[in-house]
Every structure is written in C-alpha cells, then in structure tokens.
mmCIF file of C-alpha atoms in Angstrom:
data_model
loop_
_atom_site.group_PDB
_atom_site.id
_atom_site.type_symbol
_atom_site.label_atom_id
_atom_site.label_comp_id
_atom_site.label_asym_id
_atom_site.label_seq_id
_atom_site.Cartn_x
_atom_site.Cartn_y
_atom_site.Cartn_z
ATOM 1 C CA MET A 97 -43.876 -18.710 -23.188
ATOM 2 C CA THR A 98 -42.063 -16.725 -25.818
ATOM 3 C CA THR A 99 -38.361 -16.047 -25.915
ATOM 4 C CA MET A 100 -38.971 -12.361 -25.134
ATOM 5 C CA THR A 101 -40.939 -13.287 -22.027
ATOM 6 C CA THR A 102 -38.139 -15.610 -20.940
ATOM 7 C CA MET A 103 -35.591 -12.806 -21.346
ATOM 8 C CA ARG A 104 -37.754 -10.494 -19.243
ATOM 9 C CA ALA A 105 -37.985 -13.162 -16.558
ATOM 10 C CA MET A 106 -34.199 -13.423 -16.532
ATOM 11 C CA LYS A 107 -33.946 -9.655 -16.142
ATOM 12 C CA ALA A 108 -36.074 -9.943 -13.013
ATOM 13 C CA THR A 109 -33.323 -11.988 -11.351
ATOM 14 C CA TRP A 110 -30.731 -9.349 -12.156
ATOM 15 C CA PRO A 111 -28.364 -8.422 -9.288
ATOM 16 C CA ALA A 112 -29.416 -4.779 -9.174
ATOM 17 C CA TRP A 113 -27.066 -4.056 -6.290
ATOM 18 C CA ALA A 114 -24.063 -3.670 -8.628
ATOM 19 C CA GLY A 115 -24.929 -0.259 -10.058
ATOM 20 C CA ARG A 116 -26.157 1.086 -6.708
ATOM 21 C CA ALA A 117 -23.026 -0.108 -4.930
ATOM 22 C CA ALA A 118 -20.822 1.614 -7.531
ATOM 23 C CA LEU A 119 -22.829 4.819 -7.059
ATOM 24 C CA VAL A 120 -22.485 4.755 -3.259
ATOM 25 C CA TRP A 121 -18.783 3.937 -3.420
ATOM 26 C CA SER A 122 -18.031 6.703 -5.943
ATOM 27 C CA ALA A 123 -19.881 9.314 -3.897
ATOM 28 C CA GLY A 124 -18.120 8.190 -0.722
ATOM 29 C CA TYR A 125 -14.690 8.136 -2.304
ATOM 30 C CA ALA A 126 -15.232 11.569 -3.848
ATOM 31 C CA ALA A 127 -16.273 12.899 -0.437
ATOM 32 C CA GLY A 128 -13.142 11.399 1.097
ATOM 33 C CA ALA A 129 -10.995 13.135 -1.501
ATOM 34 C CA VAL A 130 -12.686 16.467 -0.688
ATOM 35 C CA VAL A 131 -11.983 15.983 3.023
ATOM 36 C CA ALA A 132 -8.368 15.088 2.194
ATOM 37 C CA ALA A 133 -8.051 18.315 0.191
ATOM 38 C CA LEU A 134 -9.471 20.413 3.026
ATOM 39 C CA CYS A 135 -7.696 18.602 5.869
ATOM 40 C CA PRO A 136 -3.972 18.026 5.224
ATOM 41 C CA GLY A 137 -2.859 14.690 6.592
ATOM 42 C CA PHE A 138 -6.192 12.945 6.035
ATOM 43 C CA ALA A 139 -5.383 10.071 3.690
ATOM 44 C CA PHE A 140 -8.765 8.569 2.859
ATOM 45 C CA GLY A 141 -9.859 9.369 -0.669
ATOM 46 C CA TYR A 142 -6.324 9.586 -1.969
ATOM 47 C CA ALA A 143 -4.754 6.186 -2.458
ATOM 48 C CA ALA A 144 -1.357 7.109 -3.883
ATOM 49 C CA GLY A 145 0.737 6.116 -0.915
ATOM 50 C CA GLY A 146 -1.883 7.172 1.617
ATOM 51 C CA LYS A 147 -0.116 10.520 2.128
ATOM 52 C CA TRP A 148 -1.137 14.105 1.656
ATOM 53 C CA ARG A 149 0.740 15.616 -1.290
ATOM 54 C CA GLY A 150 -1.095 18.840 -1.959
ATOM 55 C CA THR A 151 -4.666 19.692 -2.848
ATOM 56 C CA ALA A 152 -4.364 19.324 -6.631
ATOM 57 C CA ALA A 153 -4.415 15.527 -6.586
ATOM 58 C CA GLU A 154 -7.246 15.373 -4.047
ATOM 59 C CA TRP A 155 -9.463 17.837 -5.942
ATOM 60 C CA THR A 156 -8.733 16.017 -9.209
ATOM 61 C CA LEU A 157 -9.752 12.691 -7.711
ATOM 62 C CA ALA A 158 -12.795 14.281 -6.088
ATOM 63 C CA ALA A 159 -13.960 15.591 -9.466
ATOM 64 C CA ALA A 160 -13.211 12.290 -11.214
ATOM 65 C CA TYR A 161 -15.158 10.164 -8.768
ATOM 66 C CA ALA A 162 -17.988 12.686 -8.562
ATOM 67 C CA LEU A 163 -18.350 12.255 -12.331
ATOM 68 C CA ALA A 164 -18.200 8.502 -11.748
ATOM 69 C CA ALA A 165 -21.129 8.796 -9.336
ATOM 70 C CA LEU A 166 -23.088 10.670 -12.015
ATOM 71 C CA LEU A 167 -22.201 7.921 -14.487
ATOM 72 C CA ALA A 168 -23.513 5.277 -12.081
ATOM 73 C CA TYR A 169 -26.734 7.258 -11.720
ATOM 74 C CA ALA A 170 -27.072 7.482 -15.499
ATOM 75 C CA MET A 171 -26.542 3.728 -15.803
ATOM 76 C CA LEU A 172 -29.378 3.112 -13.356
ATOM 77 C CA ARG A 173 -31.683 5.588 -15.089
ATOM 78 C CA ARG A 174 -30.895 4.464 -18.642
ATOM 79 C CA PRO A 175 -30.350 0.705 -18.567
ATOM 80 C CA ALA A 176 -30.763 0.428 -22.353
ATOM 81 C CA SER A 177 -27.956 2.874 -23.270
ATOM 82 C CA ARG A 178 -24.962 1.428 -25.095
ATOM 83 C CA TRP A 179 -22.141 3.759 -24.029
ATOM 84 C CA PRO A 180 -22.071 3.517 -20.176
ATOM 85 C CA PRO A 181 -20.323 0.109 -19.913
ATOM 86 C CA ALA A 182 -17.217 1.382 -21.726
ATOM 87 C CA ALA A 183 -17.024 4.385 -19.403
ATOM 88 C CA ALA A 184 -17.641 2.117 -16.423
ATOM 89 C CA TRP A 185 -14.645 -0.027 -17.337
ATOM 90 C CA GLY A 186 -12.592 3.173 -17.464
ATOM 91 C CA VAL A 187 -13.628 4.024 -13.901
ATOM 92 C CA ALA A 188 -12.762 0.479 -12.813
ATOM 93 C CA LEU A 189 -9.296 0.871 -14.346
ATOM 94 C CA LEU A 190 -8.801 4.237 -12.607
ATOM 95 C CA ALA A 191 -9.755 2.741 -9.253
ATOM 96 C CA LEU A 192 -7.488 -0.246 -9.834
ATOM 97 C CA MET A 193 -4.552 2.017 -10.648
ATOM 98 C CA SER A 194 -5.270 4.018 -7.484
ATOM 99 C CA GLY A 195 -5.218 0.980 -5.255
ATOM 100 C CA PHE A 196 -3.444 -1.852 -7.049
ATOM 101 C CA GLY A 197 -0.757 -1.724 -4.359
ATOM 102 C CA PHE A 198 -3.311 -3.387 -2.087
ATOM 103 C CA LEU A 199 -2.995 -6.502 -4.223
ATOM 104 C CA PHE A 200 0.675 -6.645 -3.237
ATOM 105 C CA SER A 201 -0.152 -6.480 0.474
ATOM 106 C CA PRO A 202 0.440 -10.228 0.987
ATOM 107 C CA ALA A 203 4.106 -9.438 0.330
ATOM 108 C CA HIS A 204 4.222 -8.015 3.844
ATOM 109 C CA LEU A 205 4.215 -11.607 5.014
ATOM 110 C CA LEU A 206 7.865 -11.554 3.969
ATOM 111 C CA ASP A 207 8.481 -9.479 7.086
ATOM 112 C CA LEU A 208 8.715 -12.830 8.831
ATOM 113 C CA VAL A 209 12.009 -13.475 7.025
ATOM 114 C CA SER A 210 13.260 -9.903 6.713
ATOM 115 C CA ARG A 211 14.412 -7.088 8.956
ATOM 116 C CA ASN A 212 14.662 -3.304 9.190
ATOM 117 C CA GLN A 213 11.392 -2.936 7.291
ATOM 118 C CA PRO A 214 9.485 0.350 7.621
ATOM 119 C CA PRO A 215 6.359 0.156 9.798
ATOM 120 C CA MET A 216 3.138 -0.856 8.121
ATOM 121 C CA ASP A 217 1.049 2.126 6.992
ATOM 122 C CA TRP A 218 -2.352 0.767 7.966
ATOM 123 C CA ALA A 219 -4.195 3.941 6.896
ATOM 124 C CA GLY A 220 -2.675 3.786 3.426
ATOM 125 C CA TRP A 221 -3.336 0.036 3.268
ATOM 126 C CA ALA A 222 -7.015 0.506 4.112
ATOM 127 C CA ASN A 223 -7.254 3.369 1.628
ATOM 128 C CA SER A 224 -5.781 1.275 -1.174
ATOM 129 C CA GLY A 225 -8.129 -1.525 -0.205
ATOM 130 C CA ALA A 226 -11.091 0.820 -0.573
ATOM 131 C CA ALA A 227 -9.895 1.795 -4.056
ATOM 132 C CA THR A 228 -9.497 -1.874 -5.017
ATOM 133 C CA LEU A 229 -13.013 -2.557 -3.743
ATOM 134 C CA GLY A 230 -14.250 0.257 -5.964
ATOM 135 C CA ALA A 231 -12.566 -1.322 -8.985
ATOM 136 C CA ALA A 232 -14.375 -4.602 -8.284
ATOM 137 C CA LEU A 233 -17.735 -2.845 -7.810
ATOM 138 C CA TRP A 234 -17.383 -0.897 -11.053
ATOM 139 C CA ALA A 235 -16.425 -4.048 -12.953
ATOM 140 C CA CYS A 236 -19.589 -5.688 -11.615
ATOM 141 C CA ALA A 237 -21.620 -2.612 -12.567
ATOM 142 C CA ALA A 238 -20.242 -2.660 -16.119
ATOM 143 C CA LEU A 239 -21.091 -6.339 -16.529
ATOM 144 C CA ALA A 240 -24.511 -5.833 -14.962
ATOM 145 C CA HIS A 241 -25.444 -2.997 -17.307
ATOM 146 C CA ARG A 242 -24.199 -4.827 -20.388
ATOM 147 C CA ARG A 243 -26.033 -8.060 -19.588
ATOM 148 C CA HIS A 244 -29.187 -6.221 -18.586
ATOM 149 C CA ARG A 245 -29.209 -4.345 -21.902
ATOM 150 C CA ARG A 246 -28.834 -7.614 -23.802
ATOM 151 C CA GLY A 247 -31.535 -9.333 -21.774
ATOM 152 C CA ALA A 248 -29.124 -12.016 -20.587
ATOM 153 C CA CYS A 249 -28.960 -13.662 -17.197
ATOM 154 C CA GLY A 250 -27.172 -11.358 -14.819
ATOM 155 C CA HIS A 251 -25.396 -14.162 -13.023
ATOM 156 C CA CYS A 252 -23.823 -16.002 -15.934
ATOM 157 C CA GLY A 253 -24.509 -13.872 -19.010
ATOM 158 C CA GLY A 254 -26.836 -16.514 -20.402
ATOM 159 C CA ARG A 255 -24.097 -19.089 -20.881
ATOM 160 C CA GLY A 256 -25.524 -21.329 -18.193
ATOM 161 C CA ARG A 257 -28.421 -22.224 -20.482
ATOM 162 C CA ARG A 258 -26.067 -24.045 -22.846
ATOM 163 C CA ALA A 259 -23.660 -26.878 -22.374
ATOM 164 C CA VAL A 260 -20.292 -25.846 -20.981
ATOM 165 C CA VAL A 261 -17.942 -25.044 -23.832
ATOM 166 C CA GLU A 262 -14.478 -26.547 -23.674
ATOM 167 C CA ARG A 263 -12.019 -23.660 -23.702
ATOM 168 C CA ARG A 264 -8.417 -24.423 -24.572
ATOM 169 C CA THR A 265 -5.774 -21.754 -24.428
ATOM 170 C CA ARG A 266 -2.022 -21.418 -24.625
ATOM 171 C CA ALA A 267 -2.020 -18.293 -22.475
ATOM 172 C CA GLY A 268 -0.565 -20.275 -19.587
ATOM 173 C CA TYR A 269 2.496 -21.152 -21.644
ATOM 174 C CA LEU A 270 2.866 -17.497 -22.612
ATOM 175 C CA ALA A 271 2.724 -16.541 -18.933
ATOM 176 C CA VAL A 272 5.474 -19.034 -18.155
ATOM 177 C CA ALA A 273 7.633 -17.701 -20.992
ATOM 178 C CA ALA A 274 7.140 -14.133 -19.754
ATOM 179 C CA LEU A 275 8.736 -14.946 -16.386
ATOM 180 C CA VAL A 276 11.669 -16.921 -17.775
ATOM 181 C CA PRO A 277 13.977 -13.862 -18.267
ATOM 182 C CA TYR A 278 13.377 -12.624 -14.720
ATOM 183 C CA THR A 279 13.804 -16.065 -13.178
ATOM 184 C CA ALA A 280 16.956 -16.766 -15.153
ATOM 185 C CA LEU A 281 18.470 -13.370 -14.314
ATOM 186 C CA LYS A 282 17.810 -13.574 -10.566
ATOM 187 C CA THR A 283 19.093 -17.155 -10.458
ATOM 188 C CA ALA A 284 22.237 -16.140 -12.349
ATOM 189 C CA TRP A 285 22.847 -13.372 -9.823
ATOM 190 C CA ALA A 286 22.403 -15.817 -6.957
ATOM 191 C CA LEU A 287 24.961 -18.135 -8.584
ATOM 192 C CA GLY A 288 27.539 -15.327 -8.758
ATOM 193 C CA ALA A 289 27.047 -13.811 -12.232
ATOM 194 C CA HIS A 290 26.772 -10.034 -12.630
ATOM 195 C CA VAL A 291 25.024 -9.815 -16.022
ATOM 196 C CA GLY A 292 23.026 -6.591 -16.244
ATOM 197 C CA TYR A 293 24.678 -5.267 -13.089
ATOM 198 C CA HIS A 294 27.701 -2.952 -13.026
ATOM 199 C CA GLY A 295 27.997 -2.211 -9.324
ATOM 200 C CA HIS A 296 30.283 -3.552 -6.638
ATOM 201 C CA LYS A 297 27.901 -5.588 -4.491
ATOM 202 C CA GLN A 298 28.636 -9.268 -4.087
ATOM 203 C CA ARG A 299 24.891 -9.971 -3.999
ATOM 204 C CA PRO A 300 23.366 -7.789 -6.760
ATOM 205 C CA GLY A 301 19.856 -9.180 -6.225
ATOM 206 C CA MET A 302 19.886 -8.982 -2.442
ATOM 207 C CA ASP A 303 19.757 -6.038 -0.036
ATOM 208 C CA GLU A 304 21.480 -7.292 3.093
ATOM 209 C CA TYR A 305 20.094 -4.419 5.167
ATOM 210 C CA TYR A 306 16.495 -5.564 4.680
ATOM 211 C CA ALA A 307 16.895 -9.294 3.999
ATOM 212 C CA GLY A 308 16.780 -11.710 6.888
ATOM 213 C CA ASP A 309 19.438 -14.273 7.651
ATOM 214 C CA ALA A 310 17.371 -17.061 6.070
ATOM 215 C CA LEU A 311 17.070 -15.210 2.758
ATOM 216 C CA ILE A 312 20.776 -14.408 2.717
ATOM 217 C CA TRP A 313 21.648 -18.052 3.432
ATOM 218 C CA LEU A 314 19.439 -19.255 0.582
ATOM 219 C CA TYR A 315 20.892 -16.620 -1.763
ATOM 220 C CA ASP A 316 24.446 -17.678 -0.914
ATOM 221 C CA HIS A 317 23.452 -21.210 -1.894
ATOM 222 C CA GLY A 318 22.078 -20.154 -5.286
ATOM 223 C CA VAL A 319 18.405 -19.759 -4.370
ATOM 224 C CA ASP A 320 16.779 -16.368 -4.914
ATOM 225 C CA THR A 321 13.432 -16.076 -3.113
ATOM 226 C CA THR A 322 11.805 -13.941 -5.793
ATOM 227 C CA ALA A 323 12.859 -16.473 -8.420
ATOM 228 C CA VAL A 324 11.101 -19.155 -6.362
ATOM 229 C CA LEU A 325 7.984 -16.962 -6.264
ATOM 230 C CA ALA A 326 8.227 -16.631 -10.051
ATOM 231 C CA LEU A 327 8.314 -20.426 -10.344
ATOM 232 C CA ILE A 328 5.182 -20.612 -8.200
ATOM 233 C CA GLY A 329 3.576 -18.078 -10.550
ATOM 234 C CA MET A 330 4.485 -20.302 -13.500
ATOM 235 C CA LEU A 331 2.905 -23.277 -11.741
ATOM 236 C CA LEU A 332 -0.282 -21.253 -11.202
ATOM 237 C CA ALA A 333 -0.440 -20.384 -14.913
ATOM 238 C CA LEU A 334 -0.021 -24.037 -15.864
ATOM 239 C CA ALA A 335 -2.694 -25.114 -13.371
ATOM 240 C CA LEU A 336 -5.105 -22.731 -15.090
ATOM 241 C CA THR A 337 -4.169 -24.145 -18.493
ATOM 242 C CA LEU A 338 -3.602 -27.886 -18.183
ATOM 243 C CA PRO A 339 -6.227 -30.557 -17.380
ATOM 244 C CA TRP A 340 -4.709 -31.488 -14.006
ATOM 245 C CA GLY A 341 -5.572 -28.013 -12.728
ATOM 246 C CA ARG A 342 -9.279 -28.865 -12.864
ATOM 247 C CA ARG A 343 -8.799 -31.265 -9.987
ATOM 248 C CA LEU A 344 -7.802 -28.346 -7.765
ATOM 249 C CA PRO A 345 -10.339 -26.199 -5.853
ATOM 250 C CA ARG A 346 -11.918 -23.823 -8.375
ATOM 251 C CA TRP A 347 -12.457 -20.626 -6.422
ATOM 252 C CA PRO A 348 -9.001 -20.368 -4.777
ATOM 253 C CA LEU A 349 -7.426 -20.944 -8.182
ATOM 254 C CA LEU A 350 -9.568 -18.277 -9.822
ATOM 255 C CA GLY A 351 -8.954 -15.880 -6.939
ATOM 256 C CA LEU A 352 -5.182 -16.242 -7.247
ATOM 257 C CA GLY A 353 -5.367 -15.913 -11.022
ATOM 258 C CA TRP A 354 -7.434 -12.724 -11.099
ATOM 259 C CA THR A 355 -5.470 -11.187 -8.224
ATOM 260 C CA GLY A 356 -2.151 -11.866 -9.918
ATOM 261 C CA ALA A 357 -3.411 -10.533 -13.238
ATOM 262 C CA GLY A 358 -4.802 -7.357 -11.663
ATOM 263 C CA ALA A 359 -1.632 -6.688 -9.686
ATOM 264 C CA LEU A 360 1.099 -7.516 -12.173
ATOM 265 C CA ALA A 361 -0.357 -6.227 -15.449
ATOM 266 C CA PRO A 362 -0.330 -2.498 -14.452
ATOM 267 C CA PHE A 363 2.848 -2.901 -12.386
ATOM 268 C CA GLY A 364 4.630 -4.482 -15.328
ATOM 269 C CA VAL A 365 3.510 -1.684 -17.650
ATOM 270 C CA TYR A 366 5.091 0.847 -15.308
ATOM 271 C CA LEU A 367 8.353 -1.087 -15.135
ATOM 272 C CA LEU A 368 8.395 -1.643 -18.882
ATOM 273 C CA VAL A 369 7.882 2.051 -19.679
ATOM 274 C CA TYR A 370 10.328 3.202 -17.034
ATOM 275 C CA GLY A 371 12.961 0.700 -18.075
ATOM 276 C CA SER A 372 12.580 1.677 -21.735
ATOM 277 C CA LEU A 373 13.092 5.345 -20.837
ATOM 278 C CA VAL A 374 16.192 4.430 -18.825
ATOM 279 C CA TRP A 375 17.474 2.297 -21.683
ATOM 280 C CA ALA A 376 16.966 5.209 -24.104
ATOM 281 C CA GLY A 377 18.721 7.603 -21.731
ATOM 282 C CA VAL A 378 15.673 9.829 -21.264
ATOM 283 C CA VAL A 379 15.642 9.431 -17.469
ATOM 284 C CA ASP A 380 18.236 8.431 -14.924
ATOM 285 C CA GLY A 381 18.863 4.755 -14.399
ATOM 286 C CA MET A 382 18.205 2.554 -11.384
ATOM 287 C CA GLY A 383 21.590 2.788 -9.752
ATOM 288 C CA SER A 384 23.822 -0.079 -10.773
ATOM 289 C CA ILE A 385 21.151 -2.000 -12.709
ATOM 290 C CA ASP A 386 21.150 -1.658 -16.504
ATOM 291 C CA GLY A 387 18.036 -0.250 -18.170
ATOM 292 C CA TRP A 388 17.414 -3.377 -20.246
ATOM 293 C CA VAL A 389 17.021 -5.384 -17.030
ATOM 294 C CA VAL A 390 13.990 -3.316 -16.054
ATOM 295 C CA ALA A 391 12.558 -3.269 -19.563
ATOM 296 C CA VAL A 392 13.054 -6.951 -20.433
ATOM 297 C CA ALA A 393 13.170 -8.907 -17.199
ATOM 298 C CA TYR A 394 10.910 -6.808 -14.982
ATOM 299 C CA GLY A 395 8.717 -5.714 -17.861
ATOM 300 C CA GLY A 396 7.809 -9.365 -18.327
ATOM 301 C CA PHE A 397 5.520 -8.963 -15.319
ATOM 302 C CA SER A 398 3.068 -7.075 -17.523
ATOM 303 C CA LEU A 399 2.985 -9.796 -20.160
ATOM 304 C CA TYR A 400 2.624 -12.381 -17.429
ATOM 305 C CA GLY A 401 -0.303 -10.480 -15.888
ATOM 306 C CA LEU A 402 -2.134 -10.212 -19.211
ATOM 307 C CA ALA A 403 -1.508 -13.857 -20.113
ATOM 308 C CA LEU A 404 -2.531 -14.960 -16.622
ATOM 309 C CA GLY A 405 -5.798 -13.050 -17.026
ATOM 310 C CA LEU A 406 -6.518 -14.871 -20.294
ATOM 311 C CA ALA A 407 -5.685 -18.231 -18.742
ATOM 312 C CA THR A 408 -7.881 -17.488 -15.726
ATOM 313 C CA ARG A 409 -10.795 -16.472 -17.935
ATOM 314 C CA ALA A 410 -10.492 -19.654 -20.005
ATOM 315 C CA HIS A 411 -10.339 -21.793 -16.864
ATOM 316 C CA GLN A 412 -13.355 -20.001 -15.424
ATOM 317 C CA GLN A 413 -15.419 -20.587 -18.548
ATOM 318 C CA SER A 414 -14.405 -24.216 -19.011
ATOM 319 C CA THR A 415 -15.183 -25.107 -15.374
ATOM 320 C CA ARG A 416 -18.398 -23.114 -15.081
ATOM 321 C CA ARG A 417 -21.301 -25.061 -13.653
ATOM 322 C CA SER A 418 -24.901 -24.773 -14.761
ATOM 323 C CA CYS A 419 -26.473 -21.504 -13.628
ATOM 324 C CA ALA A 420 -29.258 -22.143 -11.130
ATOM 325 C CA HIS A 421 -30.956 -18.858 -12.060
ATOM 326 C CA CYS A 422 -31.195 -19.785 -15.744
ATOM 327 C CA THR A 423 -32.447 -23.244 -14.774
ATOM 328 C CA ASP A 424 -35.121 -21.814 -12.495
ATOM 329 C CA VAL A 425 -36.333 -19.386 -15.155
ATOM 330 C CA LEU A 426 -36.500 -22.025 -17.888
ATOM 331 C CA SER A 427 -38.261 -24.442 -15.570
ATOM 332 C CA SER A 428 -40.890 -21.864 -14.697
ATOM 333 C CA THR A 429 -41.467 -20.985 -18.370
ATOM 334 C CA ALA A 430 -41.934 -24.621 -19.279
ATOM 335 C CA THR A 431 -44.777 -25.082 -16.799
#
C-alpha cells in the first residue's frame, strides 16, 4: 500500500470529537454569557470572579465565544485550511485566562492550616472550571485540525511510527533558577530580615489574621510555607529534567507539570507587569512591599511556568510509548 493510502488510513482513526466538543462548549459558554447579561447575579458564562459586574463584560464574552463557535464550525467544514489552528490557540488562551484561577483551587486545601478565610464561592469555582475545560478542548481541537491537515496520526502526531527520540533539556534548571529569588526572599523574611519591605510588621511575609497557628509557629522558626512549596516546585522541575524522574509515574508527573505551567505562566505575567508599573511609579504600590519585589521575585513565577512547560514537553516526548494506532495501521497495510 502506498504512503498516501497509509496516511488516509491514519486519518480514519482521527479523534473527531475534539472539534465538535469545542463547538458545543463555545456555543454553551456564549449562551451562558448571554443569560448572565440578561439576568444580573447569574455567574455562569462569566468567569472573572464568578460575579456580575455589568452587562458589557458578559456581552463581550458572548460575542467572543459565539465567534469561537463559528470558528469551530469552520474547522470542521474545512479540515484542509491552514489558518484555523492559530485562531484556535487564541481561543484556548482566552479561555485559560478566563478560568486559570481554577488551577489554583488546590490552594484551598490550605484552609486546613489557616483561619478566617472567606467562604468558598462554589459557583465561581465551577464557572472557572468550565472555562478551563474549554481551554483544554480548544487545545485538542487545534492539535486535531493541524494533524488532520498534515495527514498524521491524530493520537501521537505520527511520532509513534519512529523510535522514541531522546530529548534533553535544561529547562528544568531554568525553572529552578526562576524560583530562587522568591524562595530566598521569603526565607529571609522568616529569619527576621526586612529586605524589600518598609512596613512595621514583625512578620512581613505572614498575615496573622488568616494564617493558622501551625503556619505562624513554622514562620517563627524560619520556615515559610510558600517557600517550601517553591522548593517542591523546583523538585518537580528537576524530576521532569533528570533521568531519575523517569522512574516516577508518568501521568501524575505530566499532569502536575502542565497544570503548574498553565497556572503560573499567566499569573506571573500579571505580577511582572504590575510590579514593573509599581516600580516605575505609574500605579500605586502594594502597601509596604517594594515594587521590585513583585517584579523580580513574584514575576519569576512566569519564567518558572514557561520553563516548566518546556521541561514537561521534553519529558512527555522522551517517555512516549509506541502509538497503538500507528502500529495497527502499519500492520494492516503490510498485510
């Protein structure tokens, strides 16, 4: 059988649900935004905090996701077009920005060691989760359309037909370096230093009103909880980079890597831009914290998120197993 026939056989195994799922989600999310515009207090369709803030935002989102639904329809009708994948990635980014707070939802587990926290906004949480789901569906749709146009296997992009390529990257080391300023600063504060802080609090990195007794005790003994979390993030980046990480379960490692990259990259960009504006005196500062702290220390989250994404991608490619769909197609063409 010819190569062209083999490519057509691979197209037949394409996961066609991706484009249809993106279409259904976009239409549903646009409809939710319309309802939110017509019914004040209805949060679904508007992920920014899960609160009604006027009709302008809801109508804007309704129009944006209605256009996204039309884009998904065009992708299904014109699978050979070159331009839709780029637009699809734009929709995925918009949805991720609308609901990336959902990726921080595990932080609510800290309520176990904190106090005086505001009640959980379950409606806003579910709404942000729906937006995050849309980002994942649109990413799948973009990949599906691109691979379908190239005639590659929809499940692995055609890479499963070749031997696994060893991917080495230093992105993990870059991710570690990106968190060093933040970790060093928070540890210095816990040890009694006030660098970057010009207020009068004895614990500049700790809010005693919200922190539980356990967190305060650790802080008084030189251990900042967020610095410990940063160290865990460094360990994750190294596990995705160094050979010993391949002995760990693959899917949990990839899930943590992609989740951390998707959450921290846009969040870090916001902190970096805001901190730079504070540092330049364009906007008001963050109370007693110097502007460079936000721009340098907190802005490192963005660099960490980007580097973590590169490390996760390299780990995913270097640990990829043979694609059963490619194997089945090649076996059938050989007989």
